């Protein structure tokens, strides 16, 4: 392959499908593993989610729109709660958060982790029990820590010695004892994108076990009367498909847990192994089910605790995107279709939609792969390899790098991208002053707006010169 100055996506080989992508027998078919549990195609070829035809949804609410399958979300939350019945399961607020989702999480018996004052505000507005919250973050501000203490957050995961000192001072001023977990770096290289691998040594999160910083931090917390030492917290990354990394991380965490018991005389009651379990964005992904993960992680913890002769602490896990990710698809309207001539006489079909990197930055940021399908009609046209792109002024504004769509796809058609529940709305922007899409919950044939569409008035509201 000849190098191209614009990057590998534009090189000679770019018009060919990646090795894992196969031309479908029927371009109208769904791949069930990629979609929420209620998603299905009608006889007319339209996509129905939660009993709602997406043609009707777009007619009422416009596009683009995030479509949230409530039954699927609750089913996945319940599956983790059931599988990890002897552990605490924390939903990842950073994946997607709104007051409605907070209430669903609480109703399904899960806890919830947050990592900013804004997320804490949403959770408190939803009426969540603060004791069921974990507060993450490598640089929590004084106002954020203050609000967490005053609200009675159940665990604050400390990430630096400065933060420990800050928390001691704030707790003393308020006459409270802050429940604390110590974020540690286990030195495990998770098999994921480097930007979402969080347990190797050279990154911003946690105290290194190897360097001794983690033990020092635990000792400092233990010595402070203003702090309650709950245990250790680890997170090896995101979009992880097996438990091999957790096995090594657990070994190192429980070794440190045992050392704390031996040298400090403290039996920490909790241990958080993180999670970040993967989902299927395309047919190349093969995620494990919660029951399998629970069985394997339980065996790992029991084995290591026996090896170090320590009583097993209460284990927590954080499924990350695995609950909300598959529960959402994003529906777009096609605006233009363009056949572009490439090097060596090849060509590529570019399908431009009315959203893009402002509602899904992950393809541009992580080189993430997505799938998509035509959702407003049946087509008997032959499949063609297409690239779905957005409307923004960036050549990297790509939503789906490679997927087979009907060769007659054209303006006015609707396409939907599955697996957009995690980190799409959360990381959405107003690039090019494009308002962010709404989140529409669907269930039993009914739609409910849980996050409304932004408007131009919303954009101008923050512009202090707009009223002049």
CSV table of C-alpha atoms in Angstrom, one decimal:
chain,number,residue,atom,x,y,z
A,1,UNK,CA,0.0,0.0,0.0
A,2,UNK,CA,1.3,3.4,-0.9
A,3,UNK,CA,1.4,6.0,1.9
A,4,UNK,CA,-1.0,9.0,1.5
A,5,UNK,CA,-0.3,12.4,3.0
A,6,UNK,CA,-3.9,12.6,4.3
A,7,UNK,CA,-3.6,9.4,6.3
A,8,UNK,CA,-4.3,5.7,5.8
A,9,UNK,CA,-8.0,6.2,5.4
A,10,UNK,CA,-7.2,7.9,2.0
A,11,UNK,CA,-4.5,5.4,0.8
A,12,UNK,CA,-4.9,3.2,-2.3
A,13,UNK,CA,-6.2,0.3,-0.3
A,14,UNK,CA,-9.0,2.4,1.2
A,15,UNK,CA,-11.7,1.4,-1.2
A,16,UNK,CA,-11.5,-2.2,-0.1
A,17,UNK,CA,-13.4,-3.6,2.9
A,18,UNK,CA,-11.4,-4.4,6.0
A,19,UNK,CA,-10.8,-8.1,6.5
A,20,UNK,CA,-13.5,-8.6,9.0
A,21,UNK,CA,-16.3,-7.0,6.9
A,22,UNK,CA,-18.1,-9.3,4.6
A,23,UNK,CA,-20.7,-8.4,2.0
A,24,UNK,CA,-24.1,-9.3,3.3
A,25,UNK,CA,-26.4,-11.8,1.6
A,26,UNK,CA,-29.2,-9.4,2.1
A,27,UNK,CA,-28.3,-5.7,2.7
A,28,UNK,CA,-31.6,-5.2,4.5
A,29,UNK,CA,-30.9,-7.7,7.3
A,30,UNK,CA,-29.9,-6.6,10.8
A,31,UNK,CA,-27.0,-8.2,12.7
A,32,UNK,CA,-28.9,-8.8,16.0
A,33,UNK,CA,-25.7,-8.7,18.1
A,34,UNK,CA,-25.1,-5.0,17.1
A,35,UNK,CA,-28.6,-3.7,18.0
A,36,UNK,CA,-30.7,-3.3,21.1
A,37,UNK,CA,-32.9,-6.2,22.1
A,38,UNK,CA,-36.2,-4.8,20.6
A,39,UNK,CA,-34.8,-3.6,17.3
A,40,UNK,CA,-36.2,-5.3,14.2
A,41,UNK,CA,-37.0,-4.6,10.6
A,42,UNK,CA,-40.6,-4.5,9.4
A,43,UNK,CA,-41.8,-6.1,6.2
A,44,UNK,CA,-41.4,-2.7,4.5
A,45,UNK,CA,-37.7,-2.6,5.6
A,46,UNK,CA,-38.1,0.1,8.2
A,47,UNK,CA,-36.4,-0.2,11.6
A,48,UNK,CA,-38.6,-0.5,14.6
A,49,UNK,CA,-37.2,0.0,18.1
A,50,UNK,CA,-39.2,-0.3,21.3
A,51,UNK,CA,-42.3,-0.7,19.1
A,52,UNK,CA,-41.6,2.6,17.4
A,53,UNK,CA,-41.0,2.9,13.6
A,54,UNK,CA,-38.0,5.2,13.2
A,55,UNK,CA,-39.7,6.8,10.2
A,56,UNK,CA,-42.5,8.0,12.6
A,57,UNK,CA,-39.9,9.1,15.2
A,58,UNK,CA,-38.0,11.2,12.7
A,59,UNK,CA,-41.3,12.7,11.4
A,60,UNK,CA,-42.1,13.8,14.9
A,61,UNK,CA,-38.8,14.6,16.4
A,62,UNK,CA,-36.5,15.3,13.5
A,63,UNK,CA,-33.0,14.0,12.8
A,64,UNK,CA,-30.4,13.3,13.9
A,65,UNK,CA,-31.6,11.7,17.1
A,66,UNK,CA,-30.3,9.3,19.6
A,67,UNK,CA,-32.9,6.5,20.1
A,68,UNK,CA,-32.7,4.9,23.6
A,69,UNK,CA,-34.4,1.5,24.0
A,70,UNK,CA,-35.6,1.5,27.6
A,71,UNK,CA,-36.3,-2.2,27.8
A,72,UNK,CA,-32.9,-3.0,26.5
A,73,UNK,CA,-31.2,-0.6,29.0
A,74,UNK,CA,-33.1,-2.1,31.9
A,75,UNK,CA,-32.5,-5.7,30.7
A,76,UNK,CA,-28.7,-5.1,30.5
A,77,UNK,CA,-28.6,-3.4,33.9
A,78,UNK,CA,-30.6,-6.3,35.4
A,79,UNK,CA,-28.3,-8.9,33.8
A,80,UNK,CA,-25.3,-7.4,35.5
A,81,UNK,CA,-27.1,-7.0,38.8
A,82,UNK,CA,-28.1,-10.7,38.6
A,83,UNK,CA,-24.8,-12.1,37.4
A,84,UNK,CA,-22.8,-10.1,40.0
A,85,UNK,CA,-25.3,-10.6,42.8
A,86,UNK,CA,-22.6,-10.8,45.5
A,87,UNK,CA,-20.8,-7.7,44.2
A,88,UNK,CA,-21.7,-4.0,43.8
A,89,UNK,CA,-22.3,-2.9,40.2
A,90,UNK,CA,-21.6,0.8,39.4
A,91,UNK,CA,-23.1,2.3,36.2
A,92,UNK,CA,-20.7,4.6,34.4
A,93,UNK,CA,-22.3,8.1,34.4
A,94,UNK,CA,-19.7,9.3,32.0
A,95,UNK,CA,-21.0,7.0,29.3
A,96,UNK,CA,-24.4,8.7,29.3
A,97,UNK,CA,-26.2,10.5,32.0
A,98,UNK,CA,-29.5,12.3,32.4
A,99,UNK,CA,-32.0,12.3,35.2
A,100,UNK,CA,-34.2,9.7,33.6
A,101,UNK,CA,-31.3,7.2,33.2
A,102,UNK,CA,-30.2,7.9,36.8
A,103,UNK,CA,-33.7,6.8,38.0
A,104,UNK,CA,-33.6,3.7,35.9
A,105,UNK,CA,-30.2,2.8,37.4
A,106,UNK,CA,-31.4,3.3,40.9
A,107,UNK,CA,-34.6,1.3,40.2
A,108,UNK,CA,-32.6,-1.6,38.8
A,109,UNK,CA,-30.5,-1.8,42.0
A,110,UNK,CA,-27.2,-0.5,40.6
A,111,UNK,CA,-24.9,2.1,42.1
A,112,UNK,CA,-23.5,4.9,40.0
A,113,UNK,CA,-20.1,6.5,39.4
A,114,UNK,CA,-19.6,10.1,38.5
A,115,UNK,CA,-16.5,12.2,37.8
A,116,UNK,CA,-17.5,15.9,37.9
A,117,UNK,CA,-19.6,18.4,39.7
A,118,UNK,CA,-21.9,18.5,36.7
A,119,UNK,CA,-22.5,14.8,36.8
A,120,UNK,CA,-23.1,15.1,40.6
A,121,UNK,CA,-25.7,17.8,40.0
A,122,UNK,CA,-27.6,15.7,37.5
A,123,UNK,CA,-27.6,12.7,39.9
A,124,UNK,CA,-28.7,14.7,42.9
A,125,UNK,CA,-31.4,16.4,40.8
A,126,UNK,CA,-32.7,12.9,39.9
A,127,UNK,CA,-33.1,12.1,43.6
A,128,UNK,CA,-30.5,9.3,43.8
A,129,UNK,CA,-29.3,8.1,47.1
A,130,UNK,CA,-25.8,9.7,47.6
A,131,UNK,CA,-24.6,6.6,49.5
A,132,UNK,CA,-24.8,4.7,46.2
A,133,UNK,CA,-22.4,7.1,44.4
A,134,UNK,CA,-18.7,6.8,43.7
A,135,UNK,CA,-16.9,10.0,42.8
A,136,UNK,CA,-13.9,9.6,40.4
A,137,UNK,CA,-11.5,12.1,38.9
A,138,UNK,CA,-7.8,12.9,38.8
A,139,UNK,CA,-8.3,16.6,39.5
A,140,UNK,CA,-11.5,17.2,41.6
A,141,UNK,CA,-11.9,20.9,42.6
A,142,UNK,CA,-12.5,22.2,46.1
A,143,UNK,CA,-16.1,23.0,45.2
A,144,UNK,CA,-16.6,19.5,43.8
A,145,UNK,CA,-15.2,17.8,46.9
A,146,UNK,CA,-17.1,20.1,49.1
A,147,UNK,CA,-20.4,19.3,47.4
A,148,UNK,CA,-19.6,15.6,47.6
A,149,UNK,CA,-19.0,15.8,51.3
A,150,UNK,CA,-22.1,17.8,52.0
A,151,UNK,CA,-24.2,15.5,49.9
A,152,UNK,CA,-22.9,12.4,51.7
A,153,UNK,CA,-21.4,10.6,48.6
A,154,UNK,CA,-20.7,7.0,49.5
A,155,UNK,CA,-17.1,6.8,48.2
A,156,UNK,CA,-14.6,9.3,47.0
A,157,UNK,CA,-11.8,7.8,44.9
A,158,UNK,CA,-8.7,9.8,45.6
A,159,UNK,CA,-6.1,10.1,42.9
A,160,UNK,CA,-3.2,12.2,44.3
A,161,UNK,CA,-1.5,13.2,47.6
A,162,UNK,CA,-2.7,16.8,47.0
A,163,UNK,CA,-6.3,15.5,46.9
A,164,UNK,CA,-5.9,13.6,50.1
A,165,UNK,CA,-4.6,16.7,51.9
A,166,UNK,CA,-7.4,18.7,50.4
A,167,UNK,CA,-10.0,16.2,51.5
A,168,UNK,CA,-8.6,16.0,55.0
A,169,UNK,CA,-8.9,19.8,55.3
A,170,UNK,CA,-12.4,20.0,53.9
A,171,UNK,CA,-13.7,17.1,56.0
A,172,UNK,CA,-12.2,18.6,59.2
A,173,UNK,CA,-13.9,22.0,58.4
A,174,UNK,CA,-17.3,20.2,58.2
A,175,UNK,CA,-16.8,17.8,61.1
A,176,UNK,CA,-17.4,14.7,58.9
A,177,UNK,CA,-15.5,11.6,58.0
A,178,UNK,CA,-15.0,11.1,54.2
A,179,UNK,CA,-15.3,7.5,52.9
A,180,UNK,CA,-12.3,7.0,50.6
A,181,UNK,CA,-11.0,4.5,48.1
A,182,UNK,CA,-7.4,4.8,46.7
A,183,UNK,CA,-7.1,4.7,42.9
A,184,UNK,CA,-4.1,2.5,42.1
A,185,UNK,CA,-2.3,1.8,38.9
A,186,UNK,CA,-1.8,-2.0,38.5
A,187,UNK,CA,0.6,-1.8,35.6
A,188,UNK,CA,-1.6,-3.9,33.3
A,189,UNK,CA,-1.6,-3.2,29.6
A,190,UNK,CA,-5.2,-3.7,28.5
A,191,UNK,CA,-5.7,-4.7,24.9
A,192,UNK,CA,-7.6,-1.6,23.8
A,193,UNK,CA,-7.0,1.8,22.3
A,194,UNK,CA,-4.1,3.6,24.2
A,195,UNK,CA,-6.4,6.6,25.0
A,196,UNK,CA,-8.8,4.3,26.9
A,197,UNK,CA,-6.2,2.0,28.6
A,198,UNK,CA,-5.9,3.3,32.1
A,199,UNK,CA,-3.8,1.0,34.1
A,200,UNK,CA,-0.3,1.2,32.5
A,201,UNK,CA,2.2,3.3,34.4
A,202,UNK,CA,2.6,6.3,32.0
A,203,UNK,CA,-0.7,8.0,32.4
A,204,UNK,CA,-2.5,10.4,34.6
A,205,UNK,CA,-4.7,8.2,36.8
A,206,UNK,CA,-3.9,6.6,40.1
A,207,UNK,CA,-1.0,5.7,42.4
A,208,UNK,CA,1.6,3.2,41.1
A,209,UNK,CA,1.8,-0.1,43.0
A,210,UNK,CA,5.2,-0.7,41.5
A,211,UNK,CA,6.8,2.5,42.7
A,212,UNK,CA,5.4,2.3,46.2
A,213,UNK,CA,3.2,5.4,45.8
A,214,UNK,CA,0.0,3.3,46.3
A,215,UNK,CA,1.1,2.0,49.7
A,216,UNK,CA,2.2,5.5,50.7
A,217,UNK,CA,-1.2,6.9,49.7
A,218,UNK,CA,-3.1,4.1,51.6
A,219,UNK,CA,-1.0,4.8,54.7
A,220,UNK,CA,-1.7,8.5,54.5
A,221,UNK,CA,-5.4,7.9,54.3
A,222,UNK,CA,-5.3,5.4,57.1
A,223,UNK,CA,-3.5,7.9,59.4
A,224,UNK,CA,-6.1,10.6,58.9
A,225,UNK,CA,-9.0,10.7,61.4
A,226,UNK,CA,-11.0,12.7,58.8
A,227,UNK,CA,-10.9,9.8,56.3
A,228,UNK,CA,-12.4,6.3,56.3
A,229,UNK,CA,-10.2,3.9,54.3
A,230,UNK,CA,-12.6,1.7,52.3
A,231,UNK,CA,-10.1,0.0,50.0
A,232,UNK,CA,-8.4,0.0,46.6
A,233,UNK,CA,-9.7,0.9,43.3
A,234,UNK,CA,-8.4,-0.1,39.9
A,235,UNK,CA,-9.5,0.3,36.3
A,236,UNK,CA,-7.5,-1.3,33.5
A,237,UNK,CA,-9.3,0.3,30.6
A,238,UNK,CA,-12.4,0.2,28.4
A,239,UNK,CA,-13.8,-2.0,25.6
A,240,UNK,CA,-12.3,-5.1,27.1
A,241,UNK,CA,-13.5,-8.5,26.0
A,242,UNK,CA,-11.9,-11.0,28.4
A,243,UNK,CA,-10.8,-11.3,32.0
A,244,UNK,CA,-7.0,-11.9,31.4
A,245,UNK,CA,-6.1,-8.3,32.3
A,246,UNK,CA,-8.3,-8.5,35.4
A,247,UNK,CA,-6.5,-11.6,36.6
A,248,UNK,CA,-3.1,-9.9,36.7
A,249,UNK,CA,-4.6,-6.7,38.1
A,250,UNK,CA,-6.4,-8.6,40.9
A,251,UNK,CA,-3.2,-10.5,41.8
A,252,UNK,CA,-1.4,-7.2,42.2
A,253,UNK,CA,-4.2,-5.5,44.1
A,254,UNK,CA,-4.8,-8.3,46.5
A,255,UNK,CA,-1.0,-8.5,47.1
A,256,UNK,CA,-1.2,-4.8,48.1
A,257,UNK,CA,-4.4,-5.5,50.1
A,258,UNK,CA,-2.5,-8.2,52.0
A,259,UNK,CA,0.5,-5.9,52.6
A,260,UNK,CA,-1.7,-3.2,54.1
A,261,UNK,CA,-3.2,-5.8,56.4
A,262,UNK,CA,0.2,-7.1,57.5
A,263,UNK,CA,2.1,-3.9,57.9
A,264,UNK,CA,-0.7,-1.4,58.9
A,265,UNK,CA,-3.0,-3.8,60.6
A,266,UNK,CA,-5.9,-2.7,58.5
A,267,UNK,CA,-8.4,-5.0,56.8
A,268,UNK,CA,-9.9,-2.9,54.1
A,269,UNK,CA,-13.5,-3.9,53.5
A,270,UNK,CA,-13.8,-3.2,49.8
A,271,UNK,CA,-12.0,-3.7,46.5
A,272,UNK,CA,-13.1,-2.2,43.1
A,273,UNK,CA,-11.7,-4.0,40.0
A,274,UNK,CA,-13.2,-1.6,37.6
A,275,UNK,CA,-14.6,-3.1,34.4
A,276,UNK,CA,-14.9,-1.3,31.1
A,277,UNK,CA,-16.4,-4.4,29.4
A,278,UNK,CA,-16.7,-4.3,25.6
A,279,UNK,CA,-19.7,-4.3,23.3
A,280,UNK,CA,-20.2,-5.3,19.7
A,281,UNK,CA,-19.9,-2.2,17.5
A,282,UNK,CA,-19.3,-4.4,14.4
A,283,UNK,CA,-19.1,-8.1,13.5
A,284,UNK,CA,-15.4,-8.2,14.5
A,285,UNK,CA,-16.4,-7.8,18.2
A,286,UNK,CA,-17.3,-10.7,20.4
A,287,UNK,CA,-18.2,-9.5,24.0
A,288,UNK,CA,-18.6,-11.9,26.9
A,289,UNK,CA,-22.0,-12.0,28.6
A,290,UNK,CA,-22.3,-10.8,32.2
A,291,UNK,CA,-22.8,-14.3,33.7
A,292,UNK,CA,-19.5,-15.5,32.1
A,293,UNK,CA,-17.7,-12.4,33.3
A,294,UNK,CA,-19.0,-12.8,36.8
A,295,UNK,CA,-18.0,-16.4,37.0
A,296,UNK,CA,-14.5,-15.8,35.8
A,297,UNK,CA,-13.9,-12.7,38.0
A,298,UNK,CA,-15.3,-14.4,41.1
A,299,UNK,CA,-12.8,-17.3,40.6
A,300,UNK,CA,-9.9,-14.9,40.1
A,301,UNK,CA,-10.7,-13.0,43.4
A,302,UNK,CA,-11.2,-16.2,45.4
A,303,UNK,CA,-8.0,-17.8,44.0
A,304,UNK,CA,-5.9,-14.7,44.8
A,305,UNK,CA,-7.4,-14.3,48.3
A,306,UNK,CA,-6.6,-17.9,49.1
A,307,UNK,CA,-3.0,-17.4,47.8
A,308,UNK,CA,-2.4,-14.4,50.1
A,309,UNK,CA,-4.5,-15.9,52.9
A,310,UNK,CA,-6.7,-12.9,53.3
A,311,UNK,CA,-10.5,-12.7,53.7
A,312,UNK,CA,-12.1,-11.6,50.5
A,313,UNK,CA,-13.2,-8.0,50.6
A,314,UNK,CA,-16.5,-6.7,49.1
A,315,UNK,CA,-15.9,-6.5,45.3
A,316,UNK,CA,-17.2,-3.8,43.1
A,317,UNK,CA,-17.2,-3.8,39.3
A,318,UNK,CA,-18.0,-1.0,36.7
A,319,UNK,CA,-19.4,-2.4,33.4
A,320,UNK,CA,-18.8,1.0,31.7
A,321,UNK,CA,-20.4,1.2,28.2
A,322,UNK,CA,-21.8,-2.4,28.4
A,323,UNK,CA,-25.2,-1.3,29.7
A,324,UNK,CA,-26.0,1.9,27.8
A,325,UNK,CA,-23.9,1.4,24.7
A,326,UNK,CA,-26.0,-1.2,22.9
A,327,UNK,CA,-29.3,0.4,24.1
A,328,UNK,CA,-29.0,3.3,21.7
A,329,UNK,CA,-28.8,3.8,18.0
A,330,UNK,CA,-28.5,7.2,16.2
A,331,UNK,CA,-30.8,7.8,13.2
A,332,UNK,CA,-29.7,10.3,10.5
A,333,UNK,CA,-31.2,11.7,7.3
A,334,UNK,CA,-29.1,11.3,4.1
A,335,UNK,CA,-28.4,14.6,2.4
A,336,UNK,CA,-26.1,13.8,-0.5
A,337,UNK,CA,-24.4,10.8,-2.0
A,338,UNK,CA,-21.2,11.2,-3.9
A,339,UNK,CA,-19.0,8.7,-5.8
A,340,UNK,CA,-15.4,9.7,-5.3
A,341,UNK,CA,-12.6,8.6,-7.6
A,342,UNK,CA,-9.6,7.3,-5.8
A,343,UNK,CA,-6.1,6.3,-6.8
A,344,UNK,CA,-5.6,3.4,-9.3
A,345,UNK,CA,-9.0,3.9,-10.8
A,346,UNK,CA,-10.9,2.8,-7.7
A,347,UNK,CA,-13.9,4.7,-6.2
A,348,UNK,CA,-15.8,5.1,-3.0
A,349,UNK,CA,-19.4,6.0,-2.2
A,350,UNK,CA,-19.6,8.8,0.3
A,351,UNK,CA,-23.0,9.0,2.1
A,352,UNK,CA,-23.4,12.4,3.8
A,353,UNK,CA,-25.8,12.7,6.8
A,354,UNK,CA,-27.1,15.5,8.8
A,355,UNK,CA,-24.9,14.9,11.9
A,356,UNK,CA,-21.4,13.7,12.3
A,357,UNK,CA,-18.5,14.3,14.6
A,358,UNK,CA,-20.5,16.7,16.7
A,359,UNK,CA,-22.8,13.9,17.8
A,360,UNK,CA,-20.2,11.0,17.5
A,361,UNK,CA,-16.6,12.0,17.9
A,362,UNK,CA,-15.4,8.5,18.6
A,363,UNK,CA,-14.5,7.6,15.0
A,364,UNK,CA,-12.3,10.7,14.6
A,365,UNK,CA,-10.9,10.4,18.2
A,366,UNK,CA,-10.3,6.7,18.6
A,367,UNK,CA,-10.5,5.4,15.0
A,368,UNK,CA,-13.6,3.6,16.2
A,369,UNK,CA,-15.5,1.2,13.9
A,370,UNK,CA,-19.3,1.4,13.6
A,371,UNK,CA,-21.9,-0.3,11.5
A,372,UNK,CA,-25.1,1.1,10.0
A,373,UNK,CA,-28.2,0.2,8.0
A,374,UNK,CA,-30.9,1.7,5.8
A,375,UNK,CA,-33.9,2.1,8.0
A,376,UNK,CA,-36.8,3.7,6.1
A,377,UNK,CA,-37.4,1.2,3.3
A,378,UNK,CA,-36.7,-2.1,1.8
A,379,UNK,CA,-34.1,-2.1,-1.1
A,380,UNK,CA,-33.5,-4.8,-3.7
A,381,UNK,CA,-30.4,-3.0,-5.0
A,382,UNK,CA,-27.0,-4.6,-4.8
A,383,UNK,CA,-24.8,-3.8,-1.8
A,384,UNK,CA,-22.1,-1.2,-2.2
A,385,UNK,CA,-19.2,-0.4,0.1
A,386,UNK,CA,-19.9,3.0,1.5
A,387,UNK,CA,-18.5,5.5,4.0
A,388,UNK,CA,-20.9,7.5,6.0
A,389,UNK,CA,-19.7,11.0,6.8
A,390,UNK,CA,-21.0,14.1,8.6
A,391,UNK,CA,-21.7,17.6,7.6
A,392,UNK,CA,-18.8,19.3,9.4
A,393,UNK,CA,-15.9,21.1,7.9
A,394,UNK,CA,-13.3,18.4,8.6
A,395,UNK,CA,-12.1,15.6,6.3
A,396,UNK,CA,-12.0,13.4,9.4
A,397,UNK,CA,-15.7,13.9,10.0
A,398,UNK,CA,-16.5,10.2,9.5
A,399,UNK,CA,-19.3,8.3,11.3
A,400,UNK,CA,-18.9,4.9,9.7
A,401,UNK,CA,-15.6,4.1,7.9
A,402,UNK,CA,-16.8,1.1,6.0
A,403,UNK,CA,-20.2,-0.6,5.6
A,404,UNK,CA,-22.3,-2.1,2.9
A,405,UNK,CA,-25.4,-0.1,2.1
A,406,UNK,CA,-27.8,-0.6,-0.8
A,407,UNK,CA,-26.4,1.0,-4.0
A,408,UNK,CA,-29.6,3.0,-4.4
A,409,UNK,CA,-29.2,4.9,-1.1
A,410,UNK,CA,-29.9,8.5,-1.8
A,411,UNK,CA,-31.1,11.9,-0.4
A,412,UNK,CA,-34.1,11.6,1.9
A,413,UNK,CA,-33.2,8.1,3.1
A,414,UNK,CA,-32.7,7.3,6.8
A,415,UNK,CA,-29.7,5.4,8.1
A,416,UNK,CA,-29.1,4.3,11.7
A,417,UNK,CA,-25.9,3.5,13.5
A,418,UNK,CA,-26.1,1.0,16.4
A,419,UNK,CA,-24.1,1.0,19.6
A,420,UNK,CA,-24.1,4.8,20.1
A,421,UNK,CA,-25.3,4.9,23.7
A,422,UNK,CA,-21.9,5.3,25.3
A,423,UNK,CA,-19.7,8.4,25.0
A,424,UNK,CA,-21.6,9.8,21.9
A,425,UNK,CA,-24.1,12.2,23.5
A,426,UNK,CA,-21.7,12.6,26.5
A,427,UNK,CA,-18.8,13.8,24.2
A,428,UNK,CA,-21.1,15.7,21.8
A,429,UNK,CA,-20.1,19.2,20.8
A,430,UNK,CA,-21.5,22.3,19.0
A,431,UNK,CA,-18.7,22.2,16.4
A,432,UNK,CA,-19.7,24.5,13.5
A,433,UNK,CA,-22.5,25.7,15.8
A,434,UNK,CA,-24.5,22.6,15.2
A,435,UNK,CA,-27.1,22.0,17.9
A,436,UNK,CA,-26.8,18.7,19.7
A,437,UNK,CA,-29.5,16.0,18.9
A,438,UNK,CA,-32.2,14.9,21.4
A,439,UNK,CA,-32.3,11.6,23.2
A,440,UNK,CA,-35.6,9.9,22.6
A,441,UNK,CA,-36.6,7.0,24.8
A,442,UNK,CA,-38.8,4.4,23.2
A,443,UNK,CA,-40.9,1.7,24.9
A,444,UNK,CA,-44.1,-0.2,24.0
A,445,UNK,CA,-44.6,1.9,20.9
A,446,UNK,CA,-44.3,5.2,22.7
A,447,UNK,CA,-41.6,7.9,22.5
A,448,UNK,CA,-40.5,10.2,25.3
A,449,UNK,CA,-37.9,13.0,25.0
A,450,UNK,CA,-35.5,12.6,27.9
A,451,UNK,CA,-33.0,15.1,26.6
A,452,UNK,CA,-34.4,17.7,24.2
A,453,UNK,CA,-32.8,18.9,21.0
A,454,UNK,CA,-30.7,22.0,21.3
A,455,UNK,CA,-31.8,25.0,19.3
A,456,UNK,CA,-30.1,28.0,17.9
A,457,UNK,CA,-31.5,30.0,20.8
A,458,UNK,CA,-29.6,27.7,23.2
A,459,UNK,CA,-26.4,28.5,21.3
A,460,UNK,CA,-27.0,32.2,21.4
A,461,UNK,CA,-28.0,32.1,25.1
A,462,UNK,CA,-24.3,31.9,26.1
A,463,UNK,CA,-23.2,34.5,23.6
A,464,UNK,CA,-23.1,37.7,25.7
A,465,UNK,CA,-22.9,39.9,22.7
A,466,UNK,CA,-26.0,38.4,21.0
A,467,UNK,CA,-28.4,40.8,22.7
A,468,UNK,CA,-26.4,44.0,21.8
